Amino acid sequence: MIKDKRYTLPIAEIKEETTEVRTFCFNVNLDVEAGQFIMLTDFNGGEKPFSISNYESTSDGKLLSVTIKKIGNFTSRLFEMFKGDLVSIRGAYGSSFFIPGKDNSANEEYHCLPKDFKPVLCGGGFGLPPLYLLARHLIDAGVPSSNIRVIAAGRNEEALLFEERFNMLGVSYIGAAENLNNSGHNRFLGTAAEALASFDTDFNFVYASGPDLMMKSLIPFIPNGVEYQFLFERYMKCAIGICGSCATDPSGIRICKEGPALWRTQVEKLQDFGVYKRTASGNIESFTNRLAGKK
Amino acid sequence: MIKDKRYTLPIAEIKEETTEVRTFCFNVNLDVEAGQFIMLTDFNGGEKPFSISNYESTSDGKLLSVTIKKIGNFTSRLFEMFKGDLVSIRGAYGSSFFIPGKDNSANEEYHCLPKDFKPVLCGGGFGLPPLYLLARHLIDAGVPSSNIRVIAAGRNEEALLFEERFNMLGVSYIGAAENLNNSGHNRFLGTAAEALASFDTDFNFVYASGPDLMMKSLIPFIPNGVEYQFLFERYMKCAIGICGSCATDPSGIRICKEGPALWRTQVEKLQDFGVYKRTASGNIESFTNRLAGKK
Amino acid sequence: MEKELRTDFLGVKLSSPLVLPAGVLDISFSSMKQVSVLGAGLVTTKSLSTQARKGHEGPVVTEVEGGMLNAMGLCNPGIEAGIKEVHLLKEAAANDDELSGNCPVNMSIFATDKEDFVSIAEKADKSEADFIELNLSCPNVMDEFGVPLAASEQMVAEIISAVKNVTQKPVIAKLSPNVTNFTKIAGAATDAGADALCMINTLGPGIDIDIEMAKPVLSNITGGMSGPCVKPIALRLVYECRKAGLNIPIIGMGGITNGRDAVQMLMAGADLVGVGTAVYYRGPEVFRLINEELLSYLRRKGLDSFQSINRII
Amino acid sequence: MEKELRTDFLGVKLSSPLVLPAGVLDISFSSMKQVSVLGAGLVTTKSLSTQARKGHEGPVVTEVEGGMLNAMGLCNPGIEAGIKEVHLLKEAAANDDELSGNCPVNMSIFATDKEDFVSIAEKADKSEADFIELNLSCPNVMDEFGVPLAASEQMVAEIISAVKNVTQKPVIAKLSPNVTNFTKIAGAATDAGADALCMINTLGPGIDIDIEMAKPVLSNITGGMSGPCVKPIALRLVYECRKAGLNIPIIGMGGITNGRDAVQMLMAGADLVGVGTAVYYRGPEVFRLINEELLSYLRRKGLDSFQSINRII
Ligand SMILES: Cc1cc2nc3c(=O)[nH]c(=O)nc-3n(C[C@H](O)[C@H](O)[C@H](O)COP(=O)(O)OP(=O)(O)OC[C@H]3O[C@@H](n4cnc5c(N)ncnc54)[C@H](O)[C@@H]3O)c2cc1C
Ligand SMILES: Cc1cc2nc3c(=O)[nH]c(=O)nc-3n(C[C@H](O)[C@H](O)[C@H](O)COP(=O)(O)OP(=O)(O)OC[C@H]3O[C@@H](n4cnc5c(N)ncnc54)[C@H](O)[C@@H]3O)c2cc1C
Ligand SMILES: Cc1cc2nc3c(=O)[nH]c(=O)nc-3n(C[C@H](O)[C@H](O)[C@H](O)COP(=O)(O)O)c2cc1C
Ligand SMILES: Cc1cc2nc3c(=O)[nH]c(=O)nc-3n(C[C@H](O)[C@H](O)[C@H](O)COP(=O)(O)O)c2cc1C
Ligand code: FES
Ligand code: FES
């Protein structure tokens, strides 16, 4: 009996989001919760984790989407593929975002939907797409869409993904960037943290997804007593909890298993959060060096 | 996932039936139907098939019995064992006896209990004990015990097993032997076949269990149109249908899988029935030679 | 259906690439006939020796996670009786509507030295079998360097050449996976004139232990492993033979249980596919079922024969 | 509970006979600490090399029937970083209430030649690790007869003696099962001065094939097999070492997933029991669970320590 089934199937659809970001869709029936990820390979060297950005019923059965940024070798190869080309996925893996009333809550008080559940969903870069599936599931669970606010943080206008899609859900979408040509409707000139601060604590839950440093910058603006869940990225190899590649310090929380969605209490204990990540070899690479290296 | 589970457990009870026959009981919960067998080993070289002679609920859970004749090396070792000694069993294996109203019927007309189901249960030697479990299951299925007749065939009075036990069920028990000191109540001086003939076709089903030659001798006395089931013995090694040791000719029916309980249509096609058996090596040994060798 | 699975193997027409390997439902003509009717393209006899062998005392099999250990002990009725069973099989097949006489047979033989191999092969040569398979997996040490037969390129080669000298029938070398130098053995067998290779025999061996009695479950203590869990290793060995450039026909086996497994084995480089232990999991019908699964794969992929399945090399 | 599972291994006190083997949850001090807290008596680091290695491209693992294939490619942060992790681990353990400083560590190292083995061992000797384990499973050919390192008695012996010369720490030889002459290698390792043997490394290797794309699933094509299905072979190799009279301590591993498996491994002749792939099936809690299962076995059998479990030999 194989627990970890692999699905090799044609790309059902490719949507161009921006020049550097595309959504790849597959007809496949998996057990999917918002926040979870799949491992994707073209059997050409490389298998990489991608968050599930949507999972919906269509006339051809279930349609699963991942939204991918072209970054290096592997993602560039994906960007050369066409609808109908075969790729192979396994998953869905990892912990998922909290949905009020669902059993995946670590927090008893949310087990049935509180009347005033007012979450902020804050996504940076390709951290945003998984929040789309989250928003859908929150609404399905009965959270009024008017209670849900999305902060999409990015470098510039181009990086602000999924605006139309979120608008269709009726949630409020604020695009936050430090370089914006027009700072019109639904735009915020500044960082994700500054956008969150501008809400003046008028929220009682924060979901965030994106680079460590972005997520870390939010913390000062989340009042004590407000729960949050952050979606983490670490180097993934096995994705089934055995190789230790994605383990965080100091307690060994595995981002592929106990993560990627971690609760406040878990996040508060991390010593690597925003400080360093481990590379493919297991070596420590500090974020400041990374940033330095990039500049 | 292991399909073929092994149970190593203490002998719960040993009943002396005759000097050469004992019943060994085990507290074990198996899926058991009448006619099926287990493989039993003491991990001392040898693992042998034995028909299940009883399976009942007790205060200690299920109690499974096999009734064993001391014949050679292996059975002699068993006769030196005591209550509490460990042995190891696996099973239950093979096809089972037909119980009216149960799904294991190949014969549509018996799917619900016919009012006049009147079976004869004919057992020779250690072929008799499995018929005891059969009788219990028939009665459980609603066959009036007065409809059930048992012919116990043997060499002499000593070989006529289980009389008391069958009597407790309220079925009629006829001990048939060619050498009987007293041919009193419930005794028949003659062979199993002669005993069956004496019923003058006042039956509509025959179950038989015992040596090939005994079973074969019954056939002339089973009218056309009367169904029967015979319980076969062939050399067993794997008991899980893979080694081919127990296969019969000419169509490869495996006594450990499709057997040991075969239906009339199956029996009628056998070319080895009553003619030869295969030995441990797969070689053919004819029954006439066997008998000749024994004399 | 038949069209797409038919094949020609060493000059013999087979209705399917599926092979019943030595040791499974093949002691008697009846079992072999049944398996042919159910869809095996080729059936192999139990490995036959000069004399009948009773084999090991039970327990002779034990199920383990992902497979099975067996220590049958090469029980067999002996070469003479085996030849008779093949005769009966061919006779039965000739009279069978479904087979209409077509029932290719591979006669497996084994011995512990070259002389015995030759003398059995001489007998097998006069049988009605289509092929002779040499079970070369003997773990006994037979050469001067203390290397077991199965691992000795020289002994394997010598036995094959010697047998080739006494028979016109195609000779298949059945190889043991339990050697460090597998592709070299396969190469030596090929160079020595084997017409095809059959791989893999059982892996290990392994041990199962009863923890209640602290006893090995098998009376022989160790038993060869077969079934689904040996498949990755079987695939690798077939693949490595192809990678090493061996061009000889290969019967690939080891854990093949369904159509997907069979396709994998063909992709690894096999020409025919053996199905043994799967009889335990899916019954003798496994041959019919895998034929159907193969066909539905071919249809789905738009291929018109199993030979057009791509190899991974 | 502790009393019955405590043991002494090469002079070091362990709280349980369960060992975290090289390669599973052992890249960082955090994972190793977690596994210690959960009940492993000894944790092994990922096999460390002179330089950091990124390992193979993915896919690096694939589940197969009864187990798993992996081709991580010996990714590791390098010996220097590994030594730091062990330092952090010892530090964390010293400050941990549950461990109260007790966290024995086995440092696994590997190289492709003797010189590198020695130079890494010299560094490992200065680490805070309690033992040094030599991963001798390298399939690369390193000797003049074309025999892979893992199968060469001479190379294995030379590396062990050379390492013994540069360290005071007990040296454990980790052996590959993929050799014809396993007990001879084990004997050579013992004679060369190894303080303990660790067996088995992954089996095969094997191949998994994706039939939709006709591609090997692992980017490295082949991967070593681990998990429940290798257990029978692991038990056999441990047993054979004992039968061959080897008196050296043995860490037995390969597919151990529950208490019954662990008891079997002890009965086969192991002193400690490794638990690797089972983390996949039962999570890191597997160590706590197997400790409990072992204890309940001991209680049921009226034994007062796991050392009183009978061996089958
Ligand atoms: C849980 C999780 C969810 C993710 N979700 C998304 C997503 O929805 N959309 C998206 O575009 N990207 C996502 N990523 C990141 C994505 O996996 C990398 O962008 C991708 O692997 C880059 O591969 P590459 O060969 O193109 O680039 P490379 O040049 O190989 O790497 C570029 C960077 O990507 C990261 N990366 C590379 N390989 C891995 C790996 N095996 N595991 C983790 N990170 C890696 C590293 O930070 C590296 O510096 C996610 C990562 C994780 C861990
Ligand atoms: C389906 C089936 C049900 C059986 N039920 C019973 C039963 O309820 N009670 C009972 O006493 N006996 C039963 N037997 C027969 C029993 O298995 C043998 O008596 C026993 O195996 C003898 O072993 P031994 O070593 O004592 O004698 P041995 O000297 O080894 O053999 C004596 C005879 O027993 C038979 N026998 C031996 N080994 C086997 C084997 N592996 N498979 C089949 N037959 C074998 C052979 O006919 C042999 O000639 C049954 C056999 C079968 C096939
Ligand atoms: C019960 C059993 C008996 C076997 N007997 C033989 C034999 O006599 N000769 C032989 O060459 N192989 C024998 N084998 C090995 C098989 O032919 C085959 O090589 C192996 O089982 C792997 O294939 P599988 O996993 O499909 O069973 C036997 C295997 C089993 C399970
Ligand atoms: C993902 C993975 C990585 C491994 N890495 C190493 C390694 O670096 N060094 C080593 O000696 N063994 C390594 N092994 C082998 C294990 O230590 C162990 O010997 C083998 O997996 C058998 O045990 P198991 O079935 O309990 O996993 C690895 C095994 C796995 C599954
Ligand atoms: S990627 Fe998480 S443990 Fe391997
Ligand atoms: S005993 Fe029936 S097939 Fe093996």
PDB file of N, CA, C and O and ligand atoms in Angstrom, chain B residues 37 47-51 67-69 71-75 126 232-236 260 277 290, ligand 2:
ATOM      1  N   PHE B  37      -9.453 -25.180   7.084  1.00  0.00           N
ATOM      2  CA  PHE B  37      -8.367 -25.773   7.867  1.00  0.00           C
ATOM      3  C   PHE B  37      -7.366 -24.715   8.280  1.00  0.00           C
ATOM      4  O   PHE B  37      -7.407 -23.575   7.793  1.00  0.00           O
ATOM      5  N   GLU B  47       5.048 -28.250   9.189  1.00  0.00           N
ATOM      6  CA  GLU B  47       3.850 -27.422   9.376  1.00  0.00           C
ATOM      7  C   GLU B  47       2.756 -28.154   8.633  1.00  0.00           C
ATOM      8  O   GLU B  47       2.917 -28.446   7.438  1.00  0.00           O
ATOM      9  N   LYS B  48       1.683 -28.495   9.317  1.00  0.00           N
ATOM     10  CA  LYS B  48       0.736 -29.440   8.724  1.00  0.00           C
ATOM     11  C   LYS B  48      -0.693 -28.904   8.769  1.00  0.00           C
ATOM     12  O   LYS B  48      -1.059 -28.173   9.689  1.00  0.00           O
ATOM     13  N   PRO B  49      -1.500 -29.318   7.777  1.00  0.00           N
ATOM     14  CA  PRO B  49      -2.894 -28.881   7.727  1.00  0.00           C
ATOM     15  C   PRO B  49      -3.791 -29.724   8.637  1.00  0.00           C
ATOM     16  O   PRO B  49      -3.655 -30.950   8.674  1.00  0.00           O
ATOM     17  N   PHE B  50      -4.682 -29.035   9.332  1.00  0.00           N
ATOM     18  CA  PHE B  50      -5.683 -29.735  10.144  1.00  0.00           C
ATOM     19  C   PHE B  50      -7.016 -29.019  10.016  1.00  0.00           C
ATOM     20  O   PHE B  50      -7.080 -27.785  10.094  1.00  0.00           O
ATOM     21  N   SER B  51      -8.055 -29.795   9.819  1.00  0.00           N
ATOM     22  CA  SER B  51      -9.400 -29.240   9.685  1.00  0.00           C
ATOM     23  C   SER B  51      -9.873 -28.701  11.026  1.00  0.00           C
ATOM     24  O   SER B  51      -9.566 -29.268  12.078  1.00  0.00           O
ATOM     25  N   THR B  67      -8.768 -31.582  15.630  1.00  0.00           N
ATOM     26  CA  THR B  67      -8.754 -32.927  16.196  1.00  0.00           C
ATOM     27  C   THR B  67      -7.773 -33.751  15.379  1.00  0.00           C
ATOM     28  O   THR B  67      -7.917 -33.871  14.153  1.00  0.00           O
ATOM     29  N   ILE B  68      -6.773 -34.242  16.060  1.00  0.00           N
ATOM     30  CA  ILE B  68      -5.580 -34.726  15.360  1.00  0.00           C
ATOM     31  C   ILE B  68      -5.297 -36.185  15.666  1.00  0.00           C
ATOM     32  O   ILE B  68      -5.341 -36.612  16.819  1.00  0.00           O
ATOM     33  N   LYS B  69      -5.007 -36.902  14.604  1.00  0.00           N
ATOM     34  CA  LYS B  69      -4.625 -38.308  14.777  1.00  0.00           C
ATOM     35  C   LYS B  69      -3.104 -38.417  14.749  1.00  0.00           C
ATOM     36  O   LYS B  69      -2.438 -37.839  13.890  1.00  0.00           O
ATOM     37  N   ILE B  71       0.046 -39.895  13.729  1.00  0.00           N
ATOM     38  CA  ILE B  71       0.314 -40.686  12.534  1.00  0.00           C
ATOM     39  C   ILE B  71       1.798 -40.800  12.248  1.00  0.00           C
ATOM     40  O   ILE B  71       2.316 -41.873  11.953  1.00  0.00           O
ATOM     41  N   GLY B  72       2.523 -39.689  12.341  1.00  0.00           N
ATOM     42  CA  GLY B  72       3.942 -39.720  11.979  1.00  0.00           C
ATOM     43  C   GLY B  72       4.730 -38.798  12.891  1.00  0.00           C
ATOM     44  O   GLY B  72       4.307 -38.493  14.011  1.00  0.00           O
ATOM     45  N   ASN B  73       5.846 -38.317  12.381  1.00  0.00           N
ATOM     46  CA  ASN B  73       6.752 -37.483  13.186  1.00  0.00           C
ATOM     47  C   ASN B  73       6.070 -36.279  13.804  1.00  0.00           C
ATOM     48  O   ASN B  73       6.165 -36.040  15.006  1.00  0.00           O
ATOM     49  N   PHE B  74       5.439 -35.512  12.952  1.00  0.00           N
ATOM     50  CA  PHE B  74       4.907 -34.242  13.409  1.00  0.00           C
ATOM     51  C   PHE B  74       3.800 -34.444  14.423  1.00  0.00           C
ATOM     52  O   PHE B  74       3.817 -33.857  15.508  1.00  0.00           O
ATOM     53  N   THR B  75       2.837 -35.277  14.096  1.00  0.00           N
ATOM     54  CA  THR B  75       1.712 -35.477  15.013  1.00  0.00           C
ATOM     55  C   THR B  75       2.189 -36.132  16.312  1.00  0.00           C
ATOM     56  O   THR B  75       1.659 -35.849  17.388  1.00  0.00           O
ATOM     57  N   PHE B 126     -10.217 -39.152  10.700  1.00  0.00           N
ATOM     58  CA  PHE B 126     -10.142 -37.753  11.136  1.00  0.00           C
ATOM     59  C   PHE B 126     -10.869 -36.833  10.152  1.00  0.00           C
ATOM     60  O   PHE B 126     -10.766 -35.621  10.236  1.00  0.00           O
ATOM     61  N   PHE B 232     -11.516 -32.563   0.621  1.00  0.00           N
ATOM     62  CA  PHE B 232     -10.350 -33.276   0.107  1.00  0.00           C
ATOM     63  C   PHE B 232      -9.094 -33.031   0.927  1.00  0.00           C
ATOM     64  O   PHE B 232      -8.959 -32.000   1.585  1.00  0.00           O
ATOM     65  N   GLU B 233      -8.199 -33.984   0.822  1.00  0.00           N
ATOM     66  CA  GLU B 233      -6.865 -33.836   1.397  1.00  0.00           C
ATOM     67  C   GLU B 233      -5.835 -34.026   0.301  1.00  0.00           C
ATOM     68  O   GLU B 233      -5.873 -35.011  -0.420  1.00  0.00           O
ATOM     69  N   ARG B 234      -4.933 -33.075   0.195  1.00  0.00           N
ATOM     70  CA  ARG B 234      -3.792 -33.253  -0.702  1.00  0.00           C
ATOM     71  C   ARG B 234      -2.572 -32.701   0.023  1.00  0.00           C
ATOM     72  O   ARG B 234      -2.708 -32.028   1.050  1.00  0.00           O
ATOM     73  N   TYR B 235      -1.408 -32.972  -0.497  1.00  0.00           N
ATOM     74  CA  TYR B 235      -0.200 -32.528   0.192  1.00  0.00           C
ATOM     75  C   TYR B 235      -0.130 -31.003   0.174  1.00  0.00           C
ATOM     76  O   TYR B 235      -0.158 -30.380  -0.875  1.00  0.00           O
ATOM     77  N   MET B 236      -0.035 -30.413   1.364  1.00  0.00           N
ATOM     78  CA  MET B 236      -0.042 -28.962   1.488  1.00  0.00           C
ATOM     79  C   MET B 236       1.336 -28.472   1.894  1.00  0.00           C
ATOM     80  O   MET B 236       1.927 -28.996   2.841  1.00  0.00           O
ATOM     81  N   PRO B 260     -10.597 -27.014   0.492  1.00  0.00           N
ATOM     82  CA  PRO B 260     -10.774 -28.470   0.431  1.00  0.00           C
ATOM     83  C   PRO B 260     -12.207 -28.912   0.124  1.00  0.00           C
ATOM     84  O   PRO B 260     -12.398 -30.046  -0.283  1.00  0.00           O
ATOM     85  N   LYS B 277      -2.562 -39.473  -5.542  1.00  0.00           N
ATOM     86  CA  LYS B 277      -2.262 -38.204  -4.887  1.00  0.00           C
ATOM     87  C   LYS B 277      -0.846 -37.845  -5.285  1.00  0.00           C
ATOM     88  O   LYS B 277      -0.072 -38.712  -5.679  1.00  0.00           O
ATOM     89  N   ARG B 290      -0.427 -47.309  -2.506  1.00  0.00           N
ATOM     90  CA  ARG B 290      -0.380 -46.921  -1.095  1.00  0.00           C
ATOM     91  C   ARG B 290      -0.968 -48.014  -0.237  1.00  0.00           C
ATOM     92  O   ARG B 290      -0.385 -48.418   0.766  1.00  0.00           O
TER      93      ARG B 290
HETATM   94  C1  LIG E   2      -7.067 -30.241   4.253  1.00  0.00           C
HETATM   95  C2  LIG E   2      -6.496 -31.230   5.211  1.00  0.00           C
HETATM   96  C3  LIG E   2      -7.098 -31.386   6.427  1.00  0.00           C
HETATM   97  C4  LIG E   2      -6.608 -32.296   7.360  1.00  0.00           C
HETATM   98  N1  LIG E   2      -7.239 -32.396   8.538  1.00  0.00           N
HETATM   99  C5  LIG E   2      -6.781 -33.250   9.462  1.00  0.00           C
HETATM  100  C6  LIG E   2      -7.390 -33.360  10.720  1.00  0.00           C
HETATM  101  O1  LIG E   2      -8.368 -32.666  11.004  1.00  0.00           O
HETATM  102  N2  LIG E   2      -6.870 -34.217  11.610  1.00  0.00           N
HETATM  103  C7  LIG E   2      -5.784 -34.969  11.316  1.00  0.00           C
HETATM  104  O2  LIG E   2      -5.357 -35.731  12.181  1.00  0.00           O
HETATM  105  N3  LIG E   2      -5.178 -34.896  10.140  1.00  0.00           N
HETATM  106  C8  LIG E   2      -5.641 -34.056   9.199  1.00  0.00           C
HETATM  107  N4  LIG E   2      -5.017 -33.982   7.983  1.00  0.00           N
HETATM  108  C9  LIG E   2      -3.863 -34.825   7.727  1.00  0.00           C
HETATM  109  C10 LIG E   2      -2.656 -34.294   8.467  1.00  0.00           C
HETATM  110  O3  LIG E   2      -2.216 -33.112   7.847  1.00  0.00           O
HETATM  111  C11 LIG E   2      -1.542 -35.321   8.479  1.00  0.00           C
HETATM  112  O4  LIG E   2      -1.989 -36.399   9.215  1.00  0.00           O
HETATM  113  C12 LIG E   2      -0.270 -34.841   9.076  1.00  0.00           C
HETATM  114  O5  LIG E   2       0.282 -33.914   8.200  1.00  0.00           O
HETATM  115  C13 LIG E   2       0.681 -35.977   9.327  1.00  0.00           C
HETATM  116  O6  LIG E   2       1.965 -35.485   9.627  1.00  0.00           O
HETATM  117  P1  LIG E   2       3.045 -36.417  10.363  1.00  0.00           P
HETATM  118  O7  LIG E   2       4.396 -35.798  10.292  1.00  0.00           O
HETATM  119  O8  LIG E   2       2.567 -36.729  11.697  1.00  0.00           O
HETATM  120  O9  LIG E   2       3.014 -37.721   9.497  1.00  0.00           O
HETATM  121  P2  LIG E   2       3.844 -38.071   8.211  1.00  0.00           P
HETATM  122  O10 LIG E   2       4.501 -39.392   8.481  1.00  0.00           O
HETATM  123  O11 LIG E   2       4.665 -36.962   7.754  1.00  0.00           O
HETATM  124  O12 LIG E   2       2.692 -38.263   7.122  1.00  0.00           O
HETATM  125  C14 LIG E   2       1.663 -39.219   7.222  1.00  0.00           C
HETATM  126  C15 LIG E   2       0.662 -38.910   6.133  1.00  0.00           C
HETATM  127  O13 LIG E   2       0.071 -37.633   6.373  1.00  0.00           O
HETATM  128  C16 LIG E   2      -0.113 -36.941   5.175  1.00  0.00           C
HETATM  129  N5  LIG E   2       0.613 -35.688   5.209  1.00  0.00           N
HETATM  130  C17 LIG E   2       1.847 -35.434   5.706  1.00  0.00           C
HETATM  131  N6  LIG E   2       2.198 -34.173   5.531  1.00  0.00           N
HETATM  132  C18 LIG E   2       1.182 -33.584   4.900  1.00  0.00           C
HETATM  133  C19 LIG E   2       0.980 -32.293   4.413  1.00  0.00           C
HETATM  134  N7  LIG E   2       1.879 -31.315   4.538  1.00  0.00           N
HETATM  135  N8  LIG E   2      -0.178 -32.007   3.775  1.00  0.00           N
HETATM  136  C20 LIG E   2      -1.124 -32.991   3.641  1.00  0.00           C
HETATM  137  N9  LIG E   2      -0.968 -34.236   4.071  1.00  0.00           N
HETATM  138  C21 LIG E   2       0.174 -34.541   4.693  1.00  0.00           C
HETATM  139  C22 LIG E   2       0.378 -37.796   4.077  1.00  0.00           C
HETATM  140  O14 LIG E   2      -0.737 -38.506   3.535  1.00  0.00           O
HETATM  141  C23 LIG E   2       1.293 -38.743   4.743  1.00  0.00           C
HETATM  142  O15 LIG E   2       1.365 -39.965   4.076  1.00  0.00           O
HETATM  143  C24 LIG E   2      -5.498 -33.095   7.040  1.00  0.00           C
HETATM  144  C25 LIG E   2      -4.892 -32.938   5.790  1.00  0.00           C
HETATM  145  C26 LIG E   2      -5.378 -32.022   4.888  1.00  0.00           C
HETATM  146  C27 LIG E   2      -4.715 -31.879   3.572  1.00  0.00           C
END
